[in-house]
Amino acid sequence: MPCTTIIKNGAGPSDSHGCPFKQFTPMNLTQFLTQSYGLNSNSNEIKDILNWNKSSLYHLSCTCVFEVHHKKYGVKKGQGVGQTESVSHPNRYFEASHKLSHPIEEGTAKPT
């Protein structure tokens, strides 16, 4: 199910799915990002994510989290999940993340 459908349909109070960028309050989202991703609550990254959220551009908030979380693999701001593509499906986020964190399995590792 693409992000647009997940965002449009939403999640009920007892559901364990949905888009955290749409469902969480700014305070809860900040807490989630600091605890789950180790971001500083006053960082520019958090500010960017909250600004995208304020504009209801949840896919860009998610893309920003992807970029921040994958800096250690060389992903830069504005790069997205590849070739400036923003996150449009949870599976795309996972696939891009897996490819970065498991390059040998994906056949992208460079021989030494």
Coordinates of N, CA and C in Angstrom, one line a residue:
M1 N 0.8 -1.2 0.0 CA 0.0 0.0 0.0 C 0.9 1.2 0.0
P2 N 0.7 2.1 -1.0 CA 1.6 3.3 -1.0 C 1.3 4.3 0.1
C3 N 2.2 5.2 0.4 CA 2.1 6.1 1.5 C 0.9 7.0 1.4
T4 N 0.5 7.4 0.1 CA -0.7 8.2 0.0 C -1.9 7.5 0.5
T5 N -2.1 6.2 0.3 CA -3.2 5.5 0.7 C -3.2 5.3 2.3
I6 N -2.0 5.0 2.8 CA -1.8 4.9 4.2 C -2.2 6.2 4.9
I7 N -1.7 7.3 4.4 CA -2.0 8.6 5.0 C -3.5 9.0 4.9
K8 N -4.1 8.7 3.7 CA -5.5 9.0 3.5 C -6.4 8.2 4.4
N9 N -6.1 6.9 4.5 CA -7.0 6.0 5.3 C -6.7 6.2 6.8
G10 N -5.5 6.6 7.2 CA -5.3 6.8 8.6 C -5.3 5.5 9.4
A11 N -5.1 5.6 10.7 CA -5.2 4.5 11.6 C -6.0 4.8 12.8
G12 N -6.7 3.8 13.3 CA -7.5 3.9 14.5 C -6.7 3.9 15.8
P13 N -7.3 4.2 16.9 CA -6.6 4.3 18.2 C -5.9 3.0 18.6
S14 N -6.5 1.8 18.2 CA -5.9 0.6 18.6 C -5.1 -0.1 17.5
D15 N -4.9 0.6 16.4 CA -4.2 0.1 15.2 C -2.7 0.3 15.5
S16 N -1.9 -0.7 14.9 CA -0.4 -0.5 15.1 C 0.2 -0.3 13.7
H17 N -0.5 0.4 12.8 CA 0.0 0.8 11.5 C -0.3 2.2 11.3
G18 N 0.1 2.7 10.2 CA -0.2 4.1 9.8 C 1.1 4.9 9.7
C19 N 1.0 6.1 9.3 CA 2.1 7.0 9.1 C 2.4 7.8 10.4
P20 N 3.5 7.6 11.0 CA 3.8 8.3 12.2 C 3.9 9.8 12.0
F21 N 4.3 10.2 10.8 CA 4.4 11.6 10.5 C 3.1 12.3 10.4
K22 N 2.0 11.6 10.1 CA 0.7 12.1 10.1 C 0.0 11.9 11.4
Q23 N 0.3 10.8 12.1 CA -0.5 10.5 13.3 C 0.1 11.2 14.5
F24 N 1.4 11.4 14.6 CA 2.0 11.9 15.8 C 1.8 13.4 15.9
T25 N 1.7 13.9 17.2 CA 1.8 15.3 17.4 C 3.2 15.7 17.2
P26 N 3.5 17.0 17.0 CA 4.9 17.5 16.9 C 5.8 17.0 18.1
M27 N 5.2 17.1 19.3 CA 5.9 16.7 20.5 C 6.2 15.2 20.5
N28 N 5.2 14.4 20.2 CA 5.4 12.9 20.1 C 6.4 12.5 19.0
L29 N 6.3 13.2 17.9 CA 7.2 12.9 16.8 C 8.6 13.3 17.2
T30 N 8.8 14.4 17.8 CA 10.2 14.8 18.3 C 10.7 13.7 19.2
Q31 N 9.9 13.3 20.2 CA 10.3 12.3 21.1 C 10.6 11.0 20.4
F32 N 9.8 10.6 19.5 CA 10.1 9.4 18.7 C 11.4 9.4 18.0
L33 N 11.7 10.6 17.3 CA 12.9 10.7 16.5 C 14.2 10.8 17.4
T34 N 14.0 11.4 18.6 CA 15.2 11.5 19.5 C 15.5 10.1 20.1
Q35 N 14.4 9.4 20.4 CA 14.6 8.0 21.0 C 15.0 7.0 20.0
S36 N 14.4 7.0 18.9 CA 14.6 5.9 17.9 C 15.8 6.2 17.0
Y37 N 16.1 7.4 16.7 CA 17.2 7.8 15.8 C 18.3 8.6 16.4
G38 N 18.2 8.9 17.7 CA 19.3 9.6 18.4 C 19.4 11.0 17.9
L39 N 18.4 11.6 17.3 CA 18.5 13.0 16.9 C 18.4 14.0 18.1
N40 N 19.1 15.1 18.0 CA 18.9 16.1 19.1 C 17.6 16.8 18.8
S41 N 16.8 17.0 19.9 CA 15.5 17.6 19.7 C 15.6 19.1 19.2
N42 N 16.7 19.7 19.3 CA 16.9 21.1 18.8 C 17.6 21.1 17.4
S43 N 17.8 20.0 16.8 CA 18.7 19.9 15.6 C 17.9 20.5 14.4
N44 N 18.7 20.9 13.4 CA 18.1 21.4 12.1 C 17.3 20.3 11.5
E45 N 17.7 19.0 11.6 CA 17.0 17.9 11.0 C 15.6 17.8 11.6
I46 N 15.5 17.9 12.9 CA 14.1 17.8 13.5 C 13.3 19.0 13.1
K47 N 13.9 20.2 13.0 CA 13.2 21.4 12.5 C 12.7 21.2 11.1
D48 N 13.5 20.6 10.2 CA 13.1 20.3 8.8 C 11.9 19.4 8.8
I49 N 12.1 18.3 9.6 CA 11.0 17.3 9.6 C 9.7 17.9 10.1
L50 N 9.7 18.6 11.1 CA 8.5 19.2 11.7 C 7.9 20.3 10.7
N51 N 8.8 21.0 10.0 CA 8.3 21.9 8.9 C 7.6 21.2 7.8
W52 N 8.2 20.1 7.3 CA 7.5 19.3 6.3 C 6.1 18.8 6.8
N53 N 6.1 18.4 8.1 CA 4.9 17.9 8.7 C 3.8 19.0 8.7
K54 N 4.2 20.2 9.1 CA 3.3 21.3 9.3 C 2.7 21.6 7.9
S55 N 3.4 21.3 6.8 CA 2.8 21.5 5.5 C 2.1 20.3 4.9
S56 N 1.9 19.3 5.8 CA 1.3 18.0 5.4 C 2.1 17.3 4.3
L57 N 3.4 17.5 4.2 CA 4.2 16.8 3.3 C 4.9 15.7 4.0
Y58 N 4.1 14.7 4.4 CA 4.6 13.6 5.3 C 5.7 12.8 4.6
H59 N 5.6 12.6 3.2 CA 6.6 11.8 2.5 C 7.9 12.5 2.5
L60 N 7.9 13.8 2.6 CA 9.2 14.5 2.7 C 9.8 14.5 4.1
S61 N 8.9 14.4 5.1 CA 9.4 14.2 6.5 C 10.1 12.8 6.6
C62 N 9.4 11.8 6.0 CA 10.0 10.5 6.0 C 11.3 10.4 5.2
T63 N 11.3 11.1 4.1 CA 12.6 11.1 3.3 C 13.7 11.8 4.0
C64 N 13.4 12.8 4.8 CA 14.4 13.5 5.6 C 15.0 12.6 6.7
V65 N 14.1 11.8 7.3 CA 14.5 10.8 8.3 C 15.4 9.8 7.6
F66 N 15.0 9.3 6.4 CA 15.8 8.3 5.7 C 17.2 8.9 5.5
E67 N 17.3 10.1 5.0 CA 18.6 10.8 4.7 C 19.5 10.9 6.0
V68 N 18.9 11.3 7.1 CA 19.6 11.5 8.3 C 20.1 10.2 8.9
H69 N 19.2 9.2 8.8 CA 19.5 7.9 9.4 C 20.6 7.2 8.5
H70 N 20.7 7.5 7.3 CA 21.6 6.8 6.4 C 22.8 7.7 6.0
K71 N 23.1 8.7 6.8 CA 24.3 9.6 6.6 C 25.5 8.7 6.6
K72 N 25.5 7.8 7.5 CA 26.7 6.9 7.7 C 27.0 6.1 6.5
Y73 N 26.1 6.0 5.6 CA 26.3 5.3 4.3 C 26.6 6.2 3.1
G74 N 26.7 7.5 3.5 CA 27.0 8.5 2.5 C 25.8 9.2 1.8
V75 N 24.6 8.9 2.4 CA 23.4 9.6 1.8 C 23.5 11.1 2.3
K76 N 23.2 12.0 1.4 CA 23.3 13.4 1.7 C 21.9 14.0 1.6
K77 N 21.7 15.1 2.3 CA 20.5 15.9 2.3 C 20.1 16.2 0.8
G78 N 18.8 15.9 0.5 CA 18.3 16.1 -0.9 C 18.5 14.9 -1.8
Q79 N 19.2 13.9 -1.3 CA 19.4 12.7 -2.2 C 18.2 11.7 -2.1
G80 N 17.5 11.7 -1.0 CA 16.3 10.8 -0.9 C 16.7 9.4 -0.9
V81 N 15.9 8.5 -1.4 CA 16.1 7.1 -1.4 C 16.9 6.7 -2.6
G82 N 17.3 7.6 -3.4 CA 18.1 7.4 -4.6 C 17.7 8.4 -5.7
Q83 N 18.6 9.0 -6.3 CA 18.4 10.0 -7.4 C 17.3 11.0 -7.0
T84 N 17.4 11.5 -5.9 CA 16.4 12.5 -5.3 C 15.0 12.1 -5.2
E85 N 14.8 10.8 -5.2 CA 13.4 10.2 -5.1 C 13.0 10.3 -3.6
S86 N 11.8 10.8 -3.4 CA 11.3 10.8 -2.0 C 10.6 9.5 -1.7
V87 N 10.4 9.2 -0.5 CA 9.7 8.0 0.0 C 8.3 8.0 -0.5
S88 N 7.8 7.0 -1.2 CA 6.4 7.0 -1.6 C 5.7 5.6 -1.2
H89 N 6.5 4.8 -0.6 CA 6.0 3.5 -0.2 C 6.9 2.9 0.9
P90 N 6.3 2.3 1.9 CA 7.1 1.8 3.0 C 8.2 0.7 2.5
N91 N 7.8 -0.1 1.5 CA 8.7 -1.0 1.0 C 9.9 -0.4 0.3
R92 N 9.6 0.8 -0.4 CA 10.7 1.5 -1.0 C 11.7 1.9 0.0
Y93 N 11.3 2.5 1.1 CA 12.1 2.9 2.2 C 13.0 1.7 2.7
F94 N 12.3 0.5 2.9 CA 13.0 -0.7 3.3 C 14.0 -1.1 2.3
E95 N 13.6 -1.2 1.0 CA 14.5 -1.7 0.0 C 15.8 -0.8 -0.1
A96 N 15.6 0.5 -0.1 CA 16.7 1.4 -0.2 C 17.6 1.3 1.0
S97 N 17.0 1.2 2.2 CA 17.8 1.0 3.4 C 18.6 -0.3 3.4
H98 N 17.9 -1.4 3.0 CA 18.6 -2.7 3.0 C 19.7 -2.7 2.0
K99 N 19.6 -2.1 0.9 CA 20.6 -2.0 -0.2 C 21.8 -1.3 0.4
L100 N 21.6 -0.2 1.1 CA 22.7 0.6 1.7 C 23.4 -0.2 2.8
S101 N 22.7 -0.9 3.7 CA 23.2 -1.6 4.8 C 23.7 -3.0 4.5
H102 N 23.4 -3.5 3.4 CA 23.8 -4.9 3.0 C 24.3 -4.9 1.5
P103 N 25.4 -4.1 1.3 CA 25.8 -4.0 -0.1 C 26.3 -5.3 -0.8
I104 N 26.9 -6.2 0.0 CA 27.4 -7.4 -0.6 C 26.3 -8.3 -1.1
E105 N 25.2 -8.4 -0.3 CA 24.0 -9.2 -0.7 C 23.4 -8.6 -1.9
E106 N 23.5 -7.3 -2.1 CA 22.8 -6.7 -3.3 C 23.8 -6.6 -4.5
G107 N 25.0 -7.1 -4.3 CA 26.0 -7.1 -5.4 C 26.5 -5.7 -5.7
T108 N 26.4 -4.8 -4.8 CA 26.9 -3.4 -5.0 C 28.2 -3.1 -4.3
A109 N 28.7 -4.1 -3.6 CA 30.0 -3.9 -2.9 C 31.1 -3.8 -3.9
K110 N 32.1 -3.0 -3.6 CA 33.3 -2.9 -4.5 C 34.3 -3.8 -3.9
P111 N 35.0 -4.5 -4.8 CA 36.0 -5.4 -4.3 C 37.2 -4.7 -3.8
T112 N 37.8 -5.2 -2.8 CA 39.0 -4.6 -2.1 C 40.3 -5.1 -2.7

